[in-house]
Structures are given as C-alpha cells and as structure tokens.
PDB file of C-alpha atoms and ligand atoms in Angstrom:
ATOM      1  CA  UNK A   1      17.223  14.060  -4.935  1.00 50.00           C
ATOM      2  CA  UNK A   2      13.444  14.423  -5.086  1.00 62.00           C
ATOM      3  CA  UNK A   3      11.739  15.525  -1.916  1.00 88.00           C
ATOM      4  CA  UNK A   4       8.852  13.152  -1.153  1.00 96.00           C
ATOM      5  CA  UNK A   5       5.900  14.781   0.642  1.00 97.00           C
ATOM      6  CA  UNK A   6       4.672  13.228   3.881  1.00 98.00           C
ATOM      7  CA  UNK A   7       1.016  12.785   4.766  1.00 98.00           C
ATOM      8  CA  UNK A   8       0.018  13.003   8.427  1.00 98.00           C
ATOM      9  CA  UNK A   9      -2.198  10.114   9.514  1.00 98.00           C
ATOM     10  CA  UNK A  10      -4.927  10.485  12.159  1.00 98.00           C
ATOM     11  CA  UNK A  11      -2.510   9.734  15.027  1.00 98.00           C
ATOM     12  CA  UNK A  12       0.011  12.346  13.856  1.00 98.00           C
ATOM     13  CA  UNK A  13       2.475   9.804  12.414  1.00 98.00           C
ATOM     14  CA  UNK A  14       3.694  10.855   8.976  1.00 98.00           C
ATOM     15  CA  UNK A  15       3.868   8.523   5.983  1.00 98.00           C
ATOM     16  CA  UNK A  16       5.883   9.275   2.807  1.00 98.00           C
ATOM     17  CA  UNK A  17       3.389   9.614  -0.030  1.00 98.00           C
ATOM     18  CA  UNK A  18       5.547   7.589  -2.422  1.00 98.00           C
ATOM     19  CA  UNK A  19       6.994   4.196  -1.534  1.00 98.00           C
ATOM     20  CA  UNK A  20       8.205   0.977  -3.112  1.00 99.00           C
ATOM     21  CA  UNK A  21       6.023  -2.170  -3.224  1.00 98.00           C
ATOM     22  CA  UNK A  22       7.541  -5.648  -3.185  1.00 98.00           C
ATOM     23  CA  UNK A  23       4.558  -7.859  -4.109  1.00 98.00           C
ATOM     24  CA  UNK A  24       5.630 -10.536  -6.620  1.00 97.00           C
ATOM     25  CA  UNK A  25       9.329  -9.843  -6.172  1.00 98.00           C
ATOM     26  CA  UNK A  26      10.891 -13.249  -5.549  1.00 97.00           C
ATOM     27  CA  UNK A  27      12.534 -13.609  -2.136  1.00 97.00           C
ATOM     28  CA  UNK A  28      15.941 -14.164  -3.756  1.00 98.00           C
ATOM     29  CA  UNK A  29      15.592 -10.927  -5.734  1.00 98.00           C
ATOM     30  CA  UNK A  30      14.059  -8.796  -2.989  1.00 98.00           C
ATOM     31  CA  UNK A  31      17.166  -7.697  -1.069  1.00 98.00           C
ATOM     32  CA  UNK A  32      18.807  -6.335  -4.223  1.00 98.00           C
ATOM     33  CA  UNK A  33      15.586  -4.669  -5.424  1.00 98.00           C
ATOM     34  CA  UNK A  34      15.043  -2.950  -2.063  1.00 98.00           C
ATOM     35  CA  UNK A  35      18.736  -1.978  -1.883  1.00 98.00           C
ATOM     36  CA  UNK A  36      18.394  -0.346  -5.310  1.00 98.00           C
ATOM     37  CA  UNK A  37      15.157   1.402  -4.287  1.00 98.00           C
ATOM     38  CA  UNK A  38      16.904   2.816  -1.204  1.00 98.00           C
ATOM     39  CA  UNK A  39      19.847   3.988  -3.356  1.00 98.00           C
ATOM     40  CA  UNK A  40      17.385   5.793  -5.650  1.00 98.00           C
ATOM     41  CA  UNK A  41      15.884   7.526  -2.621  1.00 98.00           C
ATOM     42  CA  UNK A  42      12.745   5.576  -1.684  1.00 98.00           C
ATOM     43  CA  UNK A  43      12.224   5.644   2.096  1.00 98.00           C
ATOM     44  CA  UNK A  44       8.975   3.702   2.311  1.00 98.00           C
ATOM     45  CA  UNK A  45       8.667  -0.034   1.678  1.00 99.00           C
ATOM     46  CA  UNK A  46       5.373  -1.935   1.457  1.00 99.00           C
ATOM     47  CA  UNK A  47       5.592  -5.677   2.145  1.00 98.00           C
ATOM     48  CA  UNK A  48       3.326  -8.364   3.656  1.00 98.00           C
ATOM     49  CA  UNK A  49       3.561 -11.733   5.351  1.00 98.00           C
ATOM     50  CA  UNK A  50       1.870 -13.169   2.264  1.00 98.00           C
ATOM     51  CA  UNK A  51       4.697 -11.932  -0.024  1.00 98.00           C
ATOM     52  CA  UNK A  52       7.219 -14.131   1.832  1.00 98.00           C
ATOM     53  CA  UNK A  53       9.990 -11.566   1.437  1.00 98.00           C
ATOM     54  CA  UNK A  54       9.978  -9.677   4.756  1.00 98.00           C
ATOM     55  CA  UNK A  55      13.327 -11.181   5.745  1.00 98.00           C
ATOM     56  CA  UNK A  56      14.970  -9.922   2.555  1.00 98.00           C
ATOM     57  CA  UNK A  57      13.414  -6.460   3.014  1.00 98.00           C
ATOM     58  CA  UNK A  58      14.971  -6.413   6.503  1.00 98.00           C
ATOM     59  CA  UNK A  59      18.348  -7.513   5.135  1.00 98.00           C
ATOM     60  CA  UNK A  60      18.395  -4.701   2.598  1.00 98.00           C
ATOM     61  CA  UNK A  61      17.522  -2.142   5.285  1.00 98.00           C
ATOM     62  CA  UNK A  62      20.179  -3.489   7.654  1.00 98.00           C
ATOM     63  CA  UNK A  63      22.850  -3.429   4.950  1.00 98.00           C
ATOM     64  CA  UNK A  64      21.914  -0.018   3.536  1.00 98.00           C
ATOM     65  CA  UNK A  65      23.742   2.033   6.136  1.00 97.00           C
ATOM     66  CA  UNK A  66      20.587   4.156   6.477  1.00 98.00           C
ATOM     67  CA  UNK A  67      19.143   4.684   9.953  1.00 98.00           C
ATOM     68  CA  UNK A  68      16.120   2.309  10.019  1.00 97.00           C
ATOM     69  CA  UNK A  69      14.121   5.103  11.680  1.00 97.00           C
ATOM     70  CA  UNK A  70      14.328   6.983   8.360  1.00 98.00           C
ATOM     71  CA  UNK A  71      12.645   4.162   6.429  1.00 98.00           C
ATOM     72  CA  UNK A  72       8.873   3.749   6.730  1.00 98.00           C
ATOM     73  CA  UNK A  73       8.021   0.029   6.676  1.00 99.00           C
ATOM     74  CA  UNK A  74       4.552  -1.480   6.284  1.00 99.00           C
ATOM     75  CA  UNK A  75       3.653  -5.136   6.606  1.00 99.00           C
ATOM     76  CA  UNK A  76       0.345  -6.988   6.674  1.00 98.00           C
ATOM     77  CA  UNK A  77      -1.221  -9.800   8.674  1.00 98.00           C
ATOM     78  CA  UNK A  78      -1.660 -12.936   6.591  1.00 98.00           C
ATOM     79  CA  UNK A  79      -5.168 -14.256   5.971  1.00 97.00           C
ATOM     80  CA  UNK A  80      -4.567 -17.456   7.943  1.00 96.00           C
ATOM     81  CA  UNK A  81      -3.589 -15.585  11.147  1.00 96.00           C
ATOM     82  CA  UNK A  82      -6.818 -13.749  11.934  1.00 95.00           C
ATOM     83  CA  UNK A  83      -7.422 -14.830  15.512  1.00 96.00           C
ATOM     84  CA  UNK A  84      -6.259 -12.781  18.500  1.00 98.00           C
ATOM     85  CA  UNK A  85      -3.441 -15.106  19.624  1.00 98.00           C
ATOM     86  CA  UNK A  86      -2.378 -16.011  16.120  1.00 97.00           C
ATOM     87  CA  UNK A  87      -2.230 -12.376  15.062  1.00 98.00           C
ATOM     88  CA  UNK A  88       0.020 -11.559  18.030  1.00 98.00           C
ATOM     89  CA  UNK A  89       2.314 -14.463  17.141  1.00 98.00           C
ATOM     90  CA  UNK A  90       2.295 -13.453  13.478  1.00 98.00           C
ATOM     91  CA  UNK A  91       3.279  -9.901  14.400  1.00 98.00           C
ATOM     92  CA  UNK A  92       6.235 -11.274  16.396  1.00 98.00           C
ATOM     93  CA  UNK A  93       7.277 -13.299  13.347  1.00 98.00           C
ATOM     94  CA  UNK A  94       7.119 -10.216  11.136  1.00 98.00           C
ATOM     95  CA  UNK A  95       9.353  -8.280  13.534  1.00 98.00           C
ATOM     96  CA  UNK A  96      11.849 -11.147  13.688  1.00 98.00           C
ATOM     97  CA  UNK A  97      11.887 -11.468   9.897  1.00 98.00           C
ATOM     98  CA  UNK A  98      12.341  -7.739   9.356  1.00 98.00           C
ATOM     99  CA  UNK A  99      14.858  -7.466  12.196  1.00 98.00           C
ATOM    100  CA  UNK A 100      13.335  -4.178  13.326  1.00 98.00           C
ATOM    101  CA  UNK A 101      12.643  -2.884  16.849  1.00 96.00           C
ATOM    102  CA  UNK A 102       9.542  -1.038  15.747  1.00 98.00           C
ATOM    103  CA  UNK A 103       7.301  -1.249  12.681  1.00 98.00           C
ATOM    104  CA  UNK A 104       5.705   1.852  11.130  1.00 99.00           C
ATOM    105  CA  UNK A 105       2.424   0.379   9.938  1.00 99.00           C
ATOM    106  CA  UNK A 106       0.760  -3.027  10.303  1.00 99.00           C
ATOM    107  CA  UNK A 107      -2.387  -3.842   8.335  1.00 99.00           C
ATOM    108  CA  UNK A 108      -5.068  -6.493   8.225  1.00 98.00           C
ATOM    109  CA  UNK A 109      -4.476  -7.660   4.656  1.00 98.00           C
ATOM    110  CA  UNK A 110      -8.063  -8.675   3.732  1.00 98.00           C
ATOM    111  CA  UNK A 111     -11.369  -8.474   5.620  1.00 98.00           C
ATOM    112  CA  UNK A 112     -12.393 -12.048   4.633  1.00 97.00           C
ATOM    113  CA  UNK A 113     -15.925 -11.201   5.732  1.00 92.00           C
ATOM    114  CA  UNK A 114     -17.320 -14.683   5.112  1.00 88.00           C
ATOM    115  CA  UNK A 115     -14.650 -16.812   6.771  1.00 88.00           C
ATOM    116  CA  UNK A 116     -12.780 -14.854   9.464  1.00 85.00           C
ATOM    117  CA  UNK A 117     -13.273 -12.292  12.222  1.00 90.00           C
ATOM    118  CA  UNK A 118     -11.376  -9.122  11.449  1.00 97.00           C
ATOM    119  CA  UNK A 119     -12.652  -7.513  14.676  1.00 97.00           C
ATOM    120  CA  UNK A 120     -10.802 -10.097  16.749  1.00 97.00           C
ATOM    121  CA  UNK A 121      -7.671  -9.630  14.626  1.00 98.00           C
ATOM    122  CA  UNK A 122      -7.941  -5.853  15.022  1.00 98.00           C
ATOM    123  CA  UNK A 123      -7.886  -6.228  18.823  1.00 98.00           C
ATOM    124  CA  UNK A 124      -4.484  -7.899  18.461  1.00 98.00           C
ATOM    125  CA  UNK A 125      -3.280  -5.019  16.305  1.00 98.00           C
ATOM    126  CA  UNK A 126      -4.575  -2.594  18.964  1.00 98.00           C
ATOM    127  CA  UNK A 127      -2.501  -4.503  21.518  1.00 98.00           C
ATOM    128  CA  UNK A 128       0.813  -4.239  19.629  1.00 98.00           C
ATOM    129  CA  UNK A 129       0.041  -0.591  18.856  1.00 99.00           C
ATOM    130  CA  UNK A 130      -0.603   0.185  22.550  1.00 98.00           C
ATOM    131  CA  UNK A 131       2.712  -1.492  23.383  1.00 98.00           C
ATOM    132  CA  UNK A 132       4.486   0.834  20.947  1.00 98.00           C
ATOM    133  CA  UNK A 133       5.712  -2.032  18.782  1.00 98.00           C
ATOM    134  CA  UNK A 134       4.176  -0.477  15.694  1.00 98.00           C
ATOM    135  CA  UNK A 135       3.697   3.258  15.224  1.00 98.00           C
ATOM    136  CA  UNK A 136       0.347   2.822  13.494  1.00 99.00           C
ATOM    137  CA  UNK A 137      -2.181   0.198  12.431  1.00 99.00           C
ATOM    138  CA  UNK A 138      -4.552   0.057   9.502  1.00 99.00           C
ATOM    139  CA  UNK A 139      -6.613  -1.896   7.019  1.00 99.00           C
ATOM    140  CA  UNK A 140      -6.367  -3.213   3.515  1.00 98.00           C
ATOM    141  CA  UNK A 141      -9.206  -4.014   1.136  1.00 98.00           C
ATOM    142  CA  UNK A 142     -11.905  -2.910   3.588  1.00 98.00           C
ATOM    143  CA  UNK A 143     -15.258  -1.765   2.219  1.00 98.00           C
ATOM    144  CA  UNK A 144     -17.336   0.837   4.099  1.00 98.00           C
ATOM    145  CA  UNK A 145     -19.519  -1.797   5.798  1.00 97.00           C
ATOM    146  CA  UNK A 146     -16.411  -3.534   7.166  1.00 97.00           C
ATOM    147  CA  UNK A 147     -14.930  -0.268   8.424  1.00 98.00           C
ATOM    148  CA  UNK A 148     -18.206   0.751  10.077  1.00 98.00           C
ATOM    149  CA  UNK A 149     -18.390  -2.526  11.992  1.00 97.00           C
ATOM    150  CA  UNK A 150     -14.786  -2.126  13.119  1.00 97.00           C
ATOM    151  CA  UNK A 151     -15.306   1.471  14.255  1.00 98.00           C
ATOM    152  CA  UNK A 152     -18.416   0.451  16.214  1.00 98.00           C
ATOM    153  CA  UNK A 153     -16.761  -2.452  18.019  1.00 97.00           C
ATOM    154  CA  UNK A 154     -13.158  -1.380  18.635  1.00 98.00           C
ATOM    155  CA  UNK A 155     -11.108   1.495  20.074  1.00 98.00           C
ATOM    156  CA  UNK A 156      -8.330   2.560  17.723  1.00 98.00           C
ATOM    157  CA  UNK A 157      -9.266   4.286  14.479  1.00 98.00           C
ATOM    158  CA  UNK A 158      -7.435   2.742  11.485  1.00 98.00           C
ATOM    159  CA  UNK A 159      -4.745   5.043  10.081  1.00 99.00           C
ATOM    160  CA  UNK A 160      -5.045   3.862   6.468  1.00 99.00           C
ATOM    161  CA  UNK A 161      -7.096   1.750   4.102  1.00 99.00           C
ATOM    162  CA  UNK A 162      -4.976   0.207   1.333  1.00 99.00           C
ATOM    163  CA  UNK A 163      -7.198  -0.560  -1.656  1.00 99.00           C
ATOM    164  CA  UNK A 164      -6.924  -1.314  -5.357  1.00 98.00           C
ATOM    165  CA  UNK A 165      -7.062   2.079  -7.070  1.00 99.00           C
ATOM    166  CA  UNK A 166      -5.969   3.296 -10.531  1.00 98.00           C
ATOM    167  CA  UNK A 167      -7.520   5.155 -13.483  1.00 99.00           C
ATOM    168  CA  UNK A 168      -9.701   2.159 -14.422  1.00 98.00           C
ATOM    169  CA  UNK A 169     -10.920   1.802 -10.803  1.00 98.00           C
ATOM    170  CA  UNK A 170     -10.990   5.274  -9.278  1.00 98.00           C
ATOM    171  CA  UNK A 171     -12.890   4.278  -6.121  1.00 98.00           C
ATOM    172  CA  UNK A 172     -14.382   7.762  -5.660  1.00 98.00           C
ATOM    173  CA  UNK A 173     -16.920   6.653  -3.044  1.00 98.00           C
ATOM    174  CA  UNK A 174     -14.481   4.641  -0.973  1.00 98.00           C
ATOM    175  CA  UNK A 175     -11.903   7.441  -1.094  1.00 98.00           C
ATOM    176  CA  UNK A 176     -14.533   9.892   0.133  1.00 98.00           C
ATOM    177  CA  UNK A 177     -15.641   7.462   2.846  1.00 98.00           C
ATOM    178  CA  UNK A 178     -12.048   7.044   4.053  1.00 98.00           C
ATOM    179  CA  UNK A 179     -11.514  10.818   4.073  1.00 98.00           C
ATOM    180  CA  UNK A 180     -14.761  11.393   6.013  1.00 98.00           C
ATOM    181  CA  UNK A 181     -13.503   8.969   8.661  1.00 98.00           C
ATOM    182  CA  UNK A 182      -9.984  10.393   8.916  1.00 98.00           C
ATOM    183  CA  UNK A 183      -8.454   7.386   7.152  1.00 98.00           C
ATOM    184  CA  UNK A 184      -5.688   7.856   4.569  1.00 99.00           C
ATOM    185  CA  UNK A 185      -6.270   6.001   1.296  1.00 99.00           C
ATOM    186  CA  UNK A 186      -3.350   3.990  -0.058  1.00 99.00           C
ATOM    187  CA  UNK A 187      -3.588   2.868  -3.698  1.00 99.00           C
ATOM    188  CA  UNK A 188      -2.387  -0.623  -4.536  1.00 98.00           C
ATOM    189  CA  UNK A 189      -1.633  -1.620  -8.142  1.00 98.00           C
ATOM    190  CA  UNK A 190      -1.434   2.136  -8.848  1.00 98.00           C
ATOM    191  CA  UNK A 191      -0.702   1.536 -12.539  1.00 98.00           C
ATOM    192  CA  UNK A 192      -3.036  -1.500 -12.661  1.00 98.00           C
ATOM    193  CA  UNK A 193       0.026  -3.732 -13.063  1.00 98.00           C
ATOM    194  CA  UNK A 194       0.780  -1.934 -16.313  1.00 98.00           C
ATOM    195  CA  UNK A 195      -2.720  -2.231 -17.817  1.00 97.00           C
ATOM    196  CA  UNK A 196      -3.417   1.529 -17.914  1.00 98.00           C
ATOM    197  CA  UNK A 197      -0.111   2.452 -19.531  1.00 98.00           C
ATOM    198  CA  UNK A 198      -1.325   1.777 -23.081  1.00 98.00           C
ATOM    199  CA  UNK A 199      -4.426   3.910 -22.685  1.00 98.00           C
ATOM    200  CA  UNK A 200      -4.531   6.566 -25.461  1.00 98.00           C
ATOM    201  CA  UNK A 201      -5.522   9.358 -23.034  1.00 98.00           C
ATOM    202  CA  UNK A 202      -2.590   8.556 -20.773  1.00 98.00           C
ATOM    203  CA  UNK A 203      -0.331   8.391 -23.849  1.00 98.00           C
ATOM    204  CA  UNK A 204      -1.551  11.784 -25.020  1.00 98.00           C
ATOM    205  CA  UNK A 205      -0.891  13.375 -21.610  1.00 98.00           C
ATOM    206  CA  UNK A 206       2.537  11.749 -21.484  1.00 98.00           C
ATOM    207  CA  UNK A 207       3.377  13.406 -24.783  1.00 98.00           C
ATOM    208  CA  UNK A 208       2.043  16.801 -23.668  1.00 98.00           C
ATOM    209  CA  UNK A 209       4.120  16.769 -20.471  1.00 98.00           C
ATOM    210  CA  UNK A 210       7.205  15.056 -21.870  1.00 98.00           C
ATOM    211  CA  UNK A 211       6.809  12.295 -19.265  1.00 98.00           C
ATOM    212  CA  UNK A 212       6.198   8.552 -19.413  1.00 98.00           C
ATOM    213  CA  UNK A 213       2.696   7.042 -19.036  1.00 98.00           C
ATOM    214  CA  UNK A 214       3.641   5.607 -15.620  1.00 99.00           C
ATOM    215  CA  UNK A 215       4.789   9.030 -14.413  1.00 98.00           C
ATOM    216  CA  UNK A 216       1.501  10.603 -15.548  1.00 99.00           C
ATOM    217  CA  UNK A 217      -0.570   8.010 -13.665  1.00 99.00           C
ATOM    218  CA  UNK A 218       1.552   8.166 -10.506  1.00 99.00           C
ATOM    219  CA  UNK A 219       1.422  11.975 -10.588  1.00 98.00           C
ATOM    220  CA  UNK A 220      -2.401  11.749 -10.797  1.00 99.00           C
ATOM    221  CA  UNK A 221      -2.367   9.660  -7.589  1.00 98.00           C
ATOM    222  CA  UNK A 222      -0.090  12.145  -5.825  1.00 98.00           C
ATOM    223  CA  UNK A 223      -2.293  15.113  -6.730  1.00 98.00           C
ATOM    224  CA  UNK A 224      -5.401  13.201  -5.556  1.00 98.00           C
ATOM    225  CA  UNK A 225      -3.700  12.722  -2.175  1.00 98.00           C
ATOM    226  CA  UNK A 226      -3.280   8.937  -2.412  1.00 98.00           C
ATOM    227  CA  UNK A 227      -0.283   7.132  -0.945  1.00 99.00           C
ATOM    228  CA  UNK A 228       1.333   4.957  -3.665  1.00 98.00           C
ATOM    229  CA  UNK A 229       4.072   2.324  -3.830  1.00 98.00           C
ATOM    230  CA  UNK A 230       4.536   1.073  -7.401  1.00 98.00           C
ATOM    231  CA  UNK A 231       6.409  -2.203  -7.777  1.00 98.00           C
ATOM    232  CA  UNK A 232       9.230  -2.652 -10.247  1.00 98.00           C
ATOM    233  CA  UNK A 233      12.055  -5.124 -10.356  1.00 97.00           C
ATOM    234  CA  UNK A 234      13.802  -2.986 -12.984  1.00 98.00           C
ATOM    235  CA  UNK A 235      16.161  -0.212 -11.751  1.00 98.00           C
ATOM    236  CA  UNK A 236      15.350   2.072 -14.690  1.00 98.00           C
ATOM    237  CA  UNK A 237      11.617   1.843 -14.034  1.00 98.00           C
ATOM    238  CA  UNK A 238      12.126   2.215 -10.257  1.00 98.00           C
ATOM    239  CA  UNK A 239      13.907   5.500 -11.004  1.00 98.00           C
ATOM    240  CA  UNK A 240      11.241   6.566 -13.494  1.00 98.00           C
ATOM    241  CA  UNK A 241       8.513   5.929 -10.902  1.00 98.00           C
ATOM    242  CA  UNK A 242      10.424   8.023  -8.367  1.00 98.00           C
ATOM    243  CA  UNK A 243      10.692  11.080 -10.624  1.00 98.00           C
ATOM    244  CA  UNK A 244       7.149  12.398 -10.386  1.00 98.00           C
ATOM    245  CA  UNK A 245       7.606  15.628  -8.447  1.00 96.00           C
ATOM    246  CA  UNK A 246       8.983  18.048 -11.043  1.00 93.00           C
ATOM    247  CA  UNK A 247       5.748  18.683 -12.936  1.00 97.00           C
ATOM    248  CA  UNK A 248       2.057  19.350 -12.373  1.00 98.00           C
ATOM    249  CA  UNK A 249      -1.107  18.026 -14.030  1.00 98.00           C
ATOM    250  CA  UNK A 250      -3.799  20.647 -14.654  1.00 98.00           C
ATOM    251  CA  UNK A 251      -7.364  20.257 -13.383  1.00 98.00           C
ATOM    252  CA  UNK A 252      -8.346  19.332 -16.945  1.00 98.00           C
ATOM    253  CA  UNK A 253      -5.629  16.655 -17.110  1.00 98.00           C
ATOM    254  CA  UNK A 254      -6.754  15.280 -13.742  1.00 98.00           C
ATOM    255  CA  UNK A 255     -10.371  15.162 -14.935  1.00 98.00           C
ATOM    256  CA  UNK A 256      -9.407  13.372 -18.155  1.00 98.00           C
ATOM    257  CA  UNK A 257      -7.630  10.636 -16.183  1.00 99.00           C
ATOM    258  CA  UNK A 258     -10.415  10.255 -13.610  1.00 98.00           C
ATOM    259  CA  UNK A 259     -12.936   9.962 -16.470  1.00 98.00           C
ATOM    260  CA  UNK A 260     -11.212   6.719 -17.562  1.00 98.00           C
ATOM    261  CA  UNK A 261     -12.874   4.918 -14.648  1.00 98.00           C
ATOM    262  CA  UNK A 262     -14.695   1.730 -15.642  1.00 98.00           C
ATOM    263  CA  UNK A 263     -14.832   0.076 -12.212  1.00 98.00           C
ATOM    264  CA  UNK A 264     -12.467  -2.603 -13.474  1.00 98.00           C
ATOM    265  CA  UNK A 265     -10.562  -4.622 -10.897  1.00 98.00           C
ATOM    266  CA  UNK A 266      -7.300  -6.409 -11.650  1.00 97.00           C
ATOM    267  CA  UNK A 267      -7.476  -8.176  -8.279  1.00 97.00           C
ATOM    268  CA  UNK A 268     -10.164  -9.860  -6.149  1.00 97.00           C
ATOM    269  CA  UNK A 269     -13.385  -8.270  -4.896  1.00 97.00           C
ATOM    270  CA  UNK A 270     -12.980  -7.818  -1.107  1.00 97.00           C
ATOM    271  CA  UNK A 271     -16.676  -8.527  -0.444  1.00 95.00           C
ATOM    272  CA  UNK A 272     -16.324 -12.112  -1.653  1.00 93.00           C
ATOM    273  CA  UNK A 273     -12.586 -12.881  -1.506  1.00 94.00           C
ATOM    274  CA  UNK A 274     -12.033 -15.577   1.102  1.00 91.00           C
ATOM    275  CA  UNK A 275      -8.609 -17.042   0.301  1.00 89.00           C
ATOM    276  CA  UNK A 276      -6.966 -18.438   3.404  1.00 93.00           C
ATOM    277  CA  UNK A 277      -3.591 -20.133   2.836  1.00 91.00           C
ATOM    278  CA  UNK A 278      -3.222 -23.510   4.536  1.00 84.00           C
TER     279      UNK A 278
HETATM  280  N1  NAP B 301      -3.024  -4.874  -0.108  1.00 83.72           N
HETATM  281  C1  NAP B 301      -3.162  -5.634  -1.168  1.00 83.72           C
HETATM  282  O1  NAP B 301      -4.042  -6.501  -1.226  1.00 83.72           O
HETATM  283  C2  NAP B 301      -2.219  -5.444  -2.320  1.00 83.72           C
HETATM  284  C3  NAP B 301      -2.457  -6.108  -3.529  1.00 83.72           C
HETATM  285  C4  NAP B 301      -1.580  -5.890  -4.583  1.00 83.72           C
HETATM  286  C5  NAP B 301      -0.514  -5.035  -4.418  1.00 83.72           C
HETATM  287  N2  NAP B 301      -0.291  -4.421  -3.207  1.00 83.72           N
HETATM  288  C6  NAP B 301       0.869  -3.509  -3.008  1.00 83.72           C
HETATM  289  O2  NAP B 301       0.914  -2.547  -4.042  1.00 83.72           O
HETATM  290  C7  NAP B 301       2.183  -2.614  -4.710  1.00 83.72           C
HETATM  291  C8  NAP B 301       2.062  -2.235  -6.156  1.00 83.72           C
HETATM  292  O3  NAP B 301       1.060  -3.005  -6.801  1.00 83.72           O
HETATM  293  P1  NAP B 301       1.363  -4.097  -7.921  1.00 83.72           P
HETATM  294  O4  NAP B 301       2.730  -4.618  -7.756  1.00 83.72           O
HETATM  295  O5  NAP B 301       0.249  -5.083  -7.863  1.00 83.72           O
HETATM  296  O6  NAP B 301       1.167  -3.330  -9.289  1.00 83.72           O
HETATM  297  P2  NAP B 301       1.711  -1.981  -9.961  1.00 83.72           P
HETATM  298  O7  NAP B 301       2.714  -1.306  -9.099  1.00 83.72           O
HETATM  299  O8  NAP B 301       0.520  -1.228 -10.412  1.00 83.72           O
HETATM  300  O9  NAP B 301       2.418  -2.548 -11.272  1.00 83.72           O
HETATM  301  C9  NAP B 301       3.554  -3.375 -11.243  1.00 83.72           C
HETATM  302  C10 NAP B 301       3.807  -3.894 -12.670  1.00 83.72           C
HETATM  303  O10 NAP B 301       4.026  -2.793 -13.556  1.00 83.72           O
HETATM  304  C11 NAP B 301       5.352  -2.891 -14.118  1.00 83.72           C
HETATM  305  N3  NAP B 301       5.913  -1.518 -14.045  1.00 83.72           N
HETATM  306  C12 NAP B 301       6.312  -0.857 -12.938  1.00 83.72           C
HETATM  307  N4  NAP B 301       6.741   0.377 -13.253  1.00 83.72           N
HETATM  308  C13 NAP B 301       6.620   0.489 -14.604  1.00 83.72           C
HETATM  309  C14 NAP B 301       6.898   1.526 -15.512  1.00 83.72           C
HETATM  310  N5  NAP B 301       7.398   2.696 -15.102  1.00 83.72           N
HETATM  311  N6  NAP B 301       6.652   1.311 -16.831  1.00 83.72           N
HETATM  312  C15 NAP B 301       6.148   0.132 -17.263  1.00 83.72           C
HETATM  313  N7  NAP B 301       5.846  -0.889 -16.429  1.00 83.72           N
HETATM  314  C16 NAP B 301       6.089  -0.717 -15.118  1.00 83.72           C
HETATM  315  C17 NAP B 301       6.114  -3.860 -13.270  1.00 83.72           C
HETATM  316  O11 NAP B 301       7.033  -4.599 -14.054  1.00 83.72           O
HETATM  317  P3  NAP B 301       8.620  -4.578 -13.767  1.00 83.72           P
HETATM  318  O12 NAP B 301       8.816  -5.120 -12.378  1.00 83.72           O
HETATM  319  O13 NAP B 301       9.173  -5.462 -14.827  1.00 83.72           O
HETATM  320  O14 NAP B 301       9.067  -3.149 -13.897  1.00 83.72           O
HETATM  321  C18 NAP B 301       5.004  -4.788 -12.764  1.00 83.72           C
HETATM  322  O15 NAP B 301       4.711  -5.784 -13.734  1.00 83.72           O
HETATM  323  C19 NAP B 301       2.618  -4.062  -4.463  1.00 83.72           C
HETATM  324  O16 NAP B 301       3.983  -4.274  -4.683  1.00 83.72           O
HETATM  325  C20 NAP B 301       2.206  -4.243  -3.029  1.00 83.72           C
HETATM  326  O17 NAP B 301       3.136  -3.620  -2.164  1.00 83.72           O
HETATM  327  C21 NAP B 301      -1.130  -4.625  -2.173  1.00 83.72           C
END
C-alpha cells in the first residue's frame, strides 16, 4: 500500500496530505464510496454539513473495522449556522451524525463577509477546540483580509485554509500568505472538477511519465505541499487518484504546470459569495 505523507499543522497535529472528498456524492451512495476509499487505503475524509452526507461517512467508518483514531475526518460549519450559539449546536449535530467522540478538523466553510460574522463563529470553534472535542480548527475560502481580521480579534490560529486551487487557479499569493502565517493550504477541486485533465500540457506530461492526467495534477499538488482530497464516485478513479507516490515531477515539469494559471475559478468568489441556506 502507498505510504501517505503527513503534514504537521501549527498545533502539532498531523494531517494526511492525501484524502478523499465527498462533495456531490449523494447521501445514499456515500457510505459505499467511503467504504471503498477506506479499502483502497485513504485515511482522510473531507465532508461538510452542507454536503448532507456526514451520517453516511460515519456509518462507513463505523463499519470499516478500522480504529476511528486512524482516520482523519474534517467537517465544516454550514453557512446558516454562523452565530456563537448556533455554531455550537451545529458542531454537536455534526458529532452526532458522524458518531465520533472527537473530530480531527472543523472549518468555517465560507467567510460570507457581507452577511455573517465569522469572528463570532470562530469563537464557537475555539470553544469546542479548547474542550478537546476537535483536534484542530480552521478556515475555508478565506482571503488574506478575512484571515487578518480573525487573527487580530481572536486567540487560536487557524490550522488550515481550504481554498479552490488547481493548475488554472494556482493561488500563489494566497498560498504564500497562508505559509507566512503558519497555516496549511488545502486545495479544493484539485483537478478543477475534471476541467484541467484535457489540457495539452498535462496530457504531454502524462505521456512522458506513463501516468494519467489526474495523477500528474495531483502529484503537482503534493510536491507543492498542498493537502488534497479529490472526489470520485468511481472505484477505478479513486484508486488512480491514490497512486501518486511512486514518481516525481521535475522542477521543469512543475513550472510547466504552474504556468497554466489563468486565475480561473470553477466555484464562487469568496469576497462576494453570500449564499446562506434557509
Ligand atoms: N471548501 C469548499 O468550499 C469546497 C468546495 C468544493 C469542494 N470541496 C472539497 O474538495 C473535494 C474535491 O473537490 P471537487 O469534488 O469539487 O472536485 P475535484 O476533486 O477536482 O473533481 C471531481 C470530479 O472529477 C472527476 N474525477 C475524479 N477523479 C478523476 C480521474 N482520475 N479522472 C477523471 N475524472 C476524475 C469526478 O468524477 P467521478 O466521480 O465520476 O470520478 C468528479 O466529477 C470535494 O469533494 C470537497 O471535499 C470543498
């Protein structure tokens, strides 16, 4: 089995650099998908309250026969729960749904800078962290101005910032900002939901290395130091995405992929995104 490297976060807790994402996996298909991912060897699952499949993630973990302490689980606070009391209640609901004693990482899903107060929500995350109910807390989709405000007004430094990041959106400045502040960057939509896989440069590198386009892109993330959790509902592709540790991209290869940047998002812009489910 592949050995997945861990990255130490700023509180010393280690996160496996490769995980499995369950966004857009239907609840009724999630338990089987996560069970398959665990059979392949994934030990890091990325879910969210918004995905409505935490319960099924928990079922797959419980039925896997694997010690839950060996599986790194992340979930995220939904956009409609960003007050102190609501965030505490939402965290309780996540733990009940997952059926876990302790979570590994809990994130604020979106900053919602125009409609909500992420500082107040963060204080709730600090509370559950101080109680030991989650081993670490972090952010998702935060821009530098949001992080700066949080650092100025709160106590606990975020462990990660989970942002959209792939060869068409390399996020060099935000990655550097995170690194300067001791925050690990996690890359969501690491293959841009498939968009980058038909790129001729990626295709050329895939041919050179005898790998698939997805493996080339995921390997690029690993060598940059990003944490990634590609989603696939297909066992063959889940396995393909897991087999990215037996080869190395050269500096030239890395540069060719990074040069594909065109600041193109597949998802919303965090500075203006204000979706709050009813
Ligand atoms: N924090 C946030 O706001 C946020 C937002 C989006 C995503 N995320 C997280 O990031 C994870 C991954 O992002 P994502 O699901 O948006 O996109 P992604 O992982 O970049 O791409 C998933 C898509 O690519 C296909 N795919 C996967 N592996 C493939 C392969 N080897 N070859 C060809 N196609 C392949 C999948 O189809 P099949 O299923 O058919 O294989 C699916 O359509 C999510 O599951 C979630 O955990 C977080």
